[in-house]
Structures are given as C-alpha cells and as structure tokens.
Coordinates of N, CA and C in Angstrom, one line a residue:
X1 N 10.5 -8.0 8.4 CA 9.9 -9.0 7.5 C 10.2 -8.5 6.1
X2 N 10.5 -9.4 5.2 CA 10.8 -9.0 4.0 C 9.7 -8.9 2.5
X3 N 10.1 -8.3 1.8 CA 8.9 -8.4 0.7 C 8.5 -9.2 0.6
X4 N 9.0 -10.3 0.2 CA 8.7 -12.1 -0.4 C 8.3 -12.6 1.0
X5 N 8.4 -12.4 2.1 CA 7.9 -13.2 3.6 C 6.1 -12.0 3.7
X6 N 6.1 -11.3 3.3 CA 5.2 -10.6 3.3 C 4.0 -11.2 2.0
X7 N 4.8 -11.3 1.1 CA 4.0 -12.1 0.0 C 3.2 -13.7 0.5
X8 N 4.3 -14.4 0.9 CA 3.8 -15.6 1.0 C 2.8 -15.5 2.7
X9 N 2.8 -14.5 3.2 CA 1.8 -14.6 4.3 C 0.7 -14.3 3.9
X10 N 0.3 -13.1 3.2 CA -0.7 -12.7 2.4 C -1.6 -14.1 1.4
X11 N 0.0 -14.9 0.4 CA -1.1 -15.9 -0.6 C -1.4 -17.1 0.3
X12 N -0.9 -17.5 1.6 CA -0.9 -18.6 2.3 C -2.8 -18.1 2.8
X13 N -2.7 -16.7 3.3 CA -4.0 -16.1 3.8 C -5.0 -16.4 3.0
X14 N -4.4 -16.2 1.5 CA -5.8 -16.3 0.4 C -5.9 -17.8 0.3
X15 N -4.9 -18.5 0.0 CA -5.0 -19.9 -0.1 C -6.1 -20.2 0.6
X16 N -5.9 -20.6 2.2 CA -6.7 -21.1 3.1 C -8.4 -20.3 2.9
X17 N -8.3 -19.4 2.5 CA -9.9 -19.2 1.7 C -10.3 -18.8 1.1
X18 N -9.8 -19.8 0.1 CA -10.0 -20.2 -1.2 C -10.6 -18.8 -2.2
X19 N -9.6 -17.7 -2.0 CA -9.4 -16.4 -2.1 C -8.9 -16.2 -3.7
X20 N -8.3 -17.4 -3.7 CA -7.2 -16.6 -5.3 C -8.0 -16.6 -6.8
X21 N -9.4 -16.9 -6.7 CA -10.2 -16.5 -7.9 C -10.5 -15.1 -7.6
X22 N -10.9 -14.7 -6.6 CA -11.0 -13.3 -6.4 C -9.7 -12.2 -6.8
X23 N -8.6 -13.1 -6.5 CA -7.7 -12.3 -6.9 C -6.9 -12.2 -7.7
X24 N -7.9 -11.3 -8.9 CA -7.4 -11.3 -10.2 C -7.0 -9.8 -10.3
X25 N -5.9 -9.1 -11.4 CA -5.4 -7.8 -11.5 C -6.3 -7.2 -11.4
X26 N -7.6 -7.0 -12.0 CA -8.4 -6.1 -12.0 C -9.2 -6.0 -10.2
X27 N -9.3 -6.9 -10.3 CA -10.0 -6.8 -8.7 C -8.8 -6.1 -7.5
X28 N -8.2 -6.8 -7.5 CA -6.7 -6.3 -6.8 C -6.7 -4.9 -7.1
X29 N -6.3 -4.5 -7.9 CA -6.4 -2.8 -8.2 C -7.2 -2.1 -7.9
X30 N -8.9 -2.7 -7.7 CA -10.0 -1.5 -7.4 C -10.0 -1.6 -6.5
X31 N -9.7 -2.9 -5.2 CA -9.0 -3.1 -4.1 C -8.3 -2.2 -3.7
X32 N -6.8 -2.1 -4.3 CA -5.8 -1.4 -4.0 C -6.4 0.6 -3.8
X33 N -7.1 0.9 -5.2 CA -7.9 2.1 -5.3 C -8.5 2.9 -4.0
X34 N -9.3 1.6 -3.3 CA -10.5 1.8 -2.5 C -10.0 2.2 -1.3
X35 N -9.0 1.0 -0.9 CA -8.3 1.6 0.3 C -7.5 2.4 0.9
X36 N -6.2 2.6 -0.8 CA -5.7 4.2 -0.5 C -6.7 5.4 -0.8
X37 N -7.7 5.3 -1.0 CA -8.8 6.4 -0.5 C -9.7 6.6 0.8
X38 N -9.8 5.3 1.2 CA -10.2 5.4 2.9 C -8.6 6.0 3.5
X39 N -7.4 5.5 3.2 CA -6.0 5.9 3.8 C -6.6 7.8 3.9
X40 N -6.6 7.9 2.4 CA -6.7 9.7 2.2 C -7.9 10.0 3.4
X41 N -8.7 9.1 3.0 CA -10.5 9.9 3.9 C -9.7 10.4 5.2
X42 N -8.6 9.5 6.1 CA -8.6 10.0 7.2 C -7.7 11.4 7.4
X43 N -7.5 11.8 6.5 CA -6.5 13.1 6.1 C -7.7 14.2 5.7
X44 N -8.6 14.1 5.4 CA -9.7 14.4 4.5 C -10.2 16.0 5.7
X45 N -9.9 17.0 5.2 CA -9.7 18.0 5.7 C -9.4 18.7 7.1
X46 N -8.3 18.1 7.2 CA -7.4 18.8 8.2 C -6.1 19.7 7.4
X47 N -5.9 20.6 8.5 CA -4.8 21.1 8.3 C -3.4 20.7 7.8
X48 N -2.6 21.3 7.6 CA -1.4 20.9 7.3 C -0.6 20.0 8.9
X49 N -0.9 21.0 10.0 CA 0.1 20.8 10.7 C -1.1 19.7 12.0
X50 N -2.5 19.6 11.4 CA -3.4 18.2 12.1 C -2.7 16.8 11.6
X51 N -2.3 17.1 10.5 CA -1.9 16.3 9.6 C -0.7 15.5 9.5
X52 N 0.5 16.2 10.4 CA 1.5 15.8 10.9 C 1.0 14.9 12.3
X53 N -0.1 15.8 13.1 CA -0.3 15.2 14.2 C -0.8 14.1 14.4
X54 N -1.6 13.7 13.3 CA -2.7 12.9 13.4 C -1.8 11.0 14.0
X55 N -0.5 10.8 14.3 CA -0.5 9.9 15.0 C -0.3 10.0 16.4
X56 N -0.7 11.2 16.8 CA -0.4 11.9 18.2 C -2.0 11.4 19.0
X57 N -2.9 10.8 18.1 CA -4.0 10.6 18.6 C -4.3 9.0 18.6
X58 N -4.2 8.3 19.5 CA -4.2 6.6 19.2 C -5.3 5.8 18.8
X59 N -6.4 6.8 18.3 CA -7.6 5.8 17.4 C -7.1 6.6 16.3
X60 N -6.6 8.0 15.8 CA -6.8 8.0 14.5 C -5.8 7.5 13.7
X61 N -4.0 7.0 15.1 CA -3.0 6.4 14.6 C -3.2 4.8 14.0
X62 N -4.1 4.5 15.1 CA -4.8 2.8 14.7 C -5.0 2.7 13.3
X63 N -6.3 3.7 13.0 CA -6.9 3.7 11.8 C -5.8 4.1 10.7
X64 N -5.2 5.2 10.5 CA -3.5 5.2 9.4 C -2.8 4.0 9.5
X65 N -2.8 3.5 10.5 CA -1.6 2.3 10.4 C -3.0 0.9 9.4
X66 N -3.9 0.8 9.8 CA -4.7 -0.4 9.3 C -4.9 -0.4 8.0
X67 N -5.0 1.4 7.6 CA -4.9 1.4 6.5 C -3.9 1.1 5.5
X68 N -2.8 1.5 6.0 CA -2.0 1.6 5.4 C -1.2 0.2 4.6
X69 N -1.8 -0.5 5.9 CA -1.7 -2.2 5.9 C -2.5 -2.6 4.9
X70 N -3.6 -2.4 5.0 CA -4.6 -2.7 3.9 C -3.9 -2.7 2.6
X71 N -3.5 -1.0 2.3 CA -2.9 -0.7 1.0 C -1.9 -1.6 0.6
X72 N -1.1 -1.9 1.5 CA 0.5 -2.7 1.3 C 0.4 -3.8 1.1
X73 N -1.0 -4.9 1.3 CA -1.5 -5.9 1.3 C -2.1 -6.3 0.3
X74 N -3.0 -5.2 -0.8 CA -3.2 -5.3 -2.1 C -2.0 -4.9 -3.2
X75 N -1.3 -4.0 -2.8 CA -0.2 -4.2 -3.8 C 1.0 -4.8 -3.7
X76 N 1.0 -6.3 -2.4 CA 2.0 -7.0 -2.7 C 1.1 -8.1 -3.3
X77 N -0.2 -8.2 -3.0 CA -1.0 -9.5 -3.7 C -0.8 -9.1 -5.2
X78 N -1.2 -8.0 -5.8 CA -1.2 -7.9 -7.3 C 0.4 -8.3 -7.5
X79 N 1.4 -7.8 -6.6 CA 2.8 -8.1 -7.4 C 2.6 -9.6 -7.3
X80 N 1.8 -10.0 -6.8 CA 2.3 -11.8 -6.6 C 1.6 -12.3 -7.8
X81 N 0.3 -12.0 -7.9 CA -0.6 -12.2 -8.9 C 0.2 -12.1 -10.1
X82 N 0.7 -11.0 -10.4 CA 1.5 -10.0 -11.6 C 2.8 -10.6 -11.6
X83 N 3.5 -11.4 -11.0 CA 4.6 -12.0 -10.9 C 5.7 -10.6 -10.7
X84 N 5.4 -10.2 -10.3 CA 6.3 -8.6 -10.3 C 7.3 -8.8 -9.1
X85 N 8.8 -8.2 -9.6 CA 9.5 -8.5 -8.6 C 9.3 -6.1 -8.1
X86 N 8.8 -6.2 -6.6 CA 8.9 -5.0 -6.7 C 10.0 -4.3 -6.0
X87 N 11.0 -4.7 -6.0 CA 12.1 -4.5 -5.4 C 13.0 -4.0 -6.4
X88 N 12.8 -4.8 -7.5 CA 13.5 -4.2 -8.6 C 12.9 -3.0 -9.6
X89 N 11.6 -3.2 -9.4 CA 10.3 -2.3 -10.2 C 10.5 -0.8 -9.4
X90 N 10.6 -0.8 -8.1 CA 11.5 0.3 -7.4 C 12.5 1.2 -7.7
X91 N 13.6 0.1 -7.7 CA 15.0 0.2 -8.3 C 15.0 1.0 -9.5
X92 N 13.7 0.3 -10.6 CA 13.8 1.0 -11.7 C 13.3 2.5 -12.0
X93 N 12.3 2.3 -10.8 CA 11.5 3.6 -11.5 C 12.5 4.7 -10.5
X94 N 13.0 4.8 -9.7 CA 14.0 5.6 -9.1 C 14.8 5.9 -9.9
X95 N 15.6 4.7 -10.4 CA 16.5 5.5 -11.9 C 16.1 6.2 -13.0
X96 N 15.1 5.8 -13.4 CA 13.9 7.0 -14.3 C 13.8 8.1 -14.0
X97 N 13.3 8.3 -12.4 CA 13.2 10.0 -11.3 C 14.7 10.2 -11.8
X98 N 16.0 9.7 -11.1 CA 17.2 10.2 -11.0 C 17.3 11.1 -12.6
X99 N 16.7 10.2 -13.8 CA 17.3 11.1 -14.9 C 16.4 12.3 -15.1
X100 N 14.6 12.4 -14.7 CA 13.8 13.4 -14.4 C 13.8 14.2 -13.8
X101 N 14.4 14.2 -12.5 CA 14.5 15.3 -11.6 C 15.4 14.9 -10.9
X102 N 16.9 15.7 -11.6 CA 18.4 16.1 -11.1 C 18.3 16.6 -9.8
X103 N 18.6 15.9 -8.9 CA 19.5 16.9 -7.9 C 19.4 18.6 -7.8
X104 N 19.4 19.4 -7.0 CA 19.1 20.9 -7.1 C 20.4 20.7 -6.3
X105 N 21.5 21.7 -7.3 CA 23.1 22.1 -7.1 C 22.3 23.1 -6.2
X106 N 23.6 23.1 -4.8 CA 23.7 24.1 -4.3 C 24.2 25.4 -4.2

C-alpha cells in the first residue's frame, strides 16, 4: 500500500465520522505524541536483548504492531491535514543527515 492509498483510507475513515474538525495540527500532534509514547510504554524497562525479543511474544507483538499503526496513522493524517508531501520531506531531510553525518571511511 502506498503513502497516498494510506492517506486516502485514513481521511475517507475521518470523513465518514465526521472526524476532520477534530483534526486539526495541533490535535494530530498531541495525538501523534500520545501514541509514540504508549509505542515506548511497551519497551518501558526491559533489557536490551527483551527488547529485540519482544516480537517473539504474540500479545506483546500485537500490541508493537497496533501501536505502531496508531503512530503511522497520526502522522500520515497531519501530512494530509499539512498538505505535506512526506516522501519528499524524507528525501529531504536524508540529504540534510548525508551532509551532517558523512559516511565513516574505512
């Protein structure tokens, strides 16, 4: 599925309940906030190497993957909101890193 087919399933979702006053930048963002911090809660003090495992367990892989959905669901709404193409916003900020942090010569 693609960015833009991901977008329009999300505003079709809000459309049909009568969602898109709610979703305004600011709301979308403390949105977006809330849920990559339940994402974190389920990391929330384990080990390094629990923490690889953690989809080795099928309720606590459910719950990483829901979240994670969650997350990806507020920040393609705000790019829709935001008219943001993020494919390019990507693009860009990668070229930014490329000039911040070179390559380590071997």
């Amino acid at each position: 599925m693609s960015i833009s087919s991901m977008q329009d399933l999300l505003a079709d979702f809000a459309d049909r309940r009568d969602w898109n006053r709610y979703h305004t930048p600011k709301n979308l963002a403390m949105a977006l906030a809330g849920e990559a911090g339940e994402l974190a809660a389920e990391f929330q003090w384990l080990e390094q190497d629990e923490a690889f495992r953690v989809m080795d367990d099928p309720e606590k892989a459910k719950a990483v993957r829901l979240e994670m959905a969650d997350v990806l669901s507020y920040l393609l709404r705000m790019a829709t909101v935001l008219d943001i193409d993020l494919e390019a916003a990507l693009k860009e900020k990668v070229a930014i890193n490329e000039d911040r942090f070179p390559p380590r010569s071997s």
